[in-house]
mmCIF file of C-alpha atoms in Angstrom:
data_model
loop_
_atom_site.group_PDB
_atom_site.id
_atom_site.type_symbol
_atom_site.label_atom_id
_atom_site.label_comp_id
_atom_site.label_asym_id
_atom_site.label_seq_id
_atom_site.Cartn_x
_atom_site.Cartn_y
_atom_site.Cartn_z
ATOM 1 C CA MET X 130 23.021 -4.920 44.834
ATOM 2 C CA ASP X 131 21.636 -1.832 46.054
ATOM 3 C CA HIS X 132 17.817 -1.163 44.535
ATOM 4 C CA HIS X 133 19.174 1.711 42.978
ATOM 5 C CA VAL X 134 21.324 -0.222 40.157
ATOM 6 C CA ILE X 135 19.048 -2.612 39.635
ATOM 7 C CA ASP X 136 16.640 -0.209 38.126
ATOM 8 C CA THR X 137 19.448 2.357 37.184
ATOM 9 C CA ILE X 138 20.649 -0.316 34.742
ATOM 10 C CA PRO X 139 17.051 -1.373 32.553
ATOM 11 C CA LYS X 140 17.307 2.523 32.088
ATOM 12 C CA ARG X 141 19.918 2.834 31.041
ATOM 13 C CA ILE X 142 19.278 0.579 27.523
ATOM 14 C CA LEU X 143 16.447 1.409 27.362
ATOM 15 C CA GLU X 144 18.583 5.155 26.686
ATOM 16 C CA MET X 145 21.113 3.585 24.498
ATOM 17 C CA GLN X 146 18.539 1.652 22.787
ATOM 18 C CA ARG X 147 16.663 5.218 21.531
ATOM 19 C CA LEU X 148 19.971 6.787 20.601
ATOM 20 C CA GLU X 149 19.738 3.893 18.176
ATOM 21 C CA ALA X 150 17.082 4.686 17.094
ATOM 22 C CA LEU X 151 17.470 7.947 16.751
ATOM 23 C CA PHE X 152 20.432 7.262 14.919
ATOM 24 C CA HIS X 153 18.797 4.898 12.432
ATOM 25 C CA ASN X 154 15.930 7.588 11.880
ATOM 26 C CA GLN X 155 17.996 10.776 11.006
ATOM 27 C CA GLY X 156 21.081 8.841 9.756
ATOM 28 C CA TYR X 157 23.310 10.664 12.295
ATOM 29 C CA LEU X 158 23.406 11.743 15.991
ATOM 30 C CA ILE X 159 25.075 15.025 17.015
ATOM 31 C CA CYS X 160 27.953 14.345 19.894
ATOM 32 C CA GLN X 161 27.295 16.711 22.521
ATOM 33 C CA ALA X 162 31.752 17.850 22.614
ATOM 34 C CA THR X 163 31.933 18.862 19.302
ATOM 35 C CA GLY X 164 28.342 19.525 17.604
ATOM 36 C CA ALA X 165 29.526 17.681 14.723
ATOM 37 C CA ARG X 166 27.636 14.614 13.269
ATOM 38 C CA ILE X 167 28.788 11.182 14.250
ATOM 39 C CA CYS X 168 27.793 8.956 11.171
ATOM 40 C CA ASP X 169 29.220 5.593 12.657
ATOM 41 C CA PHE X 170 27.214 4.389 15.602
ATOM 42 C CA ASP X 171 30.304 2.096 16.876
ATOM 43 C CA LYS X 172 32.191 5.651 17.216
ATOM 44 C CA VAL X 173 29.418 6.623 19.604
ATOM 45 C CA VAL X 174 30.537 6.463 23.593
ATOM 46 C CA ALA X 175 27.122 7.668 25.436
ATOM 47 C CA ILE X 176 27.824 9.158 29.137
ATOM 48 C CA PHE X 177 25.148 8.936 32.074
ATOM 49 C CA THR X 178 25.076 11.913 33.518
ATOM 50 C CA PRO X 179 23.150 10.801 36.785
ATOM 51 C CA LEU X 180 20.511 14.068 37.198
ATOM 52 C CA SER X 181 18.417 12.591 39.691
ATOM 53 C CA LEU X 182 18.377 9.279 42.161
ATOM 54 C CA SER X 183 16.132 7.827 39.221
ATOM 55 C CA THR X 184 17.584 9.933 36.306
ATOM 56 C CA ASP X 185 20.114 10.346 34.289
ATOM 57 C CA GLN X 186 21.105 12.398 30.909
ATOM 58 C CA VAL X 187 22.378 10.284 28.408
ATOM 59 C CA MET X 188 25.017 12.087 25.791
ATOM 60 C CA ALA X 189 26.614 10.869 22.791
ATOM 61 C CA VAL X 190 29.677 11.553 22.061
ATOM 62 C CA HIS X 191 32.231 10.241 19.452
ATOM 63 C CA VAL X 192 34.769 7.672 20.838
ATOM 64 C CA ASP X 193 37.815 10.396 20.215
ATOM 65 C CA GLU X 194 36.684 13.461 21.977
ATOM 66 C CA ALA X 195 34.947 11.004 24.696
ATOM 67 C CA LYS X 196 38.171 10.552 27.050
ATOM 68 C CA GLU X 197 38.752 14.467 27.273
ATOM 69 C CA PHE X 198 35.058 15.283 27.103
ATOM 70 C CA LEU X 199 33.840 13.070 30.211
ATOM 71 C CA GLN X 200 37.530 14.725 32.095
ATOM 72 C CA THR X 201 36.217 18.175 31.446
ATOM 73 C CA CYS X 202 32.808 17.136 32.286
ATOM 74 C CA LEU X 203 34.058 15.479 35.883
ATOM 75 C CA LEU X 204 36.882 18.768 36.296
ATOM 76 C CA SER X 205 33.805 20.449 36.403
ATOM 77 C CA LEU X 206 32.316 19.251 39.210
ATOM 78 C CA HIS X 207 35.676 20.370 40.722
ATOM 79 C CA TYR X 208 35.076 24.246 40.479
#
């Protein structure tokens, strides 16, 4: 397995734990797709966007918005 992949997985787990801690601290997360509050952590989808080989941006999106949000992000890469 690629060394980069081995390093990335633990970092992503830590980012998910940070999102969960933020959720428990505030009682909600903000959906990156709509700007609405997500008050049920089971409805959060974490989307990881690579910024470099060693850094990801993690975004919280409501499960109902995740597919369209991700498709929009991917389509914007083609333009």
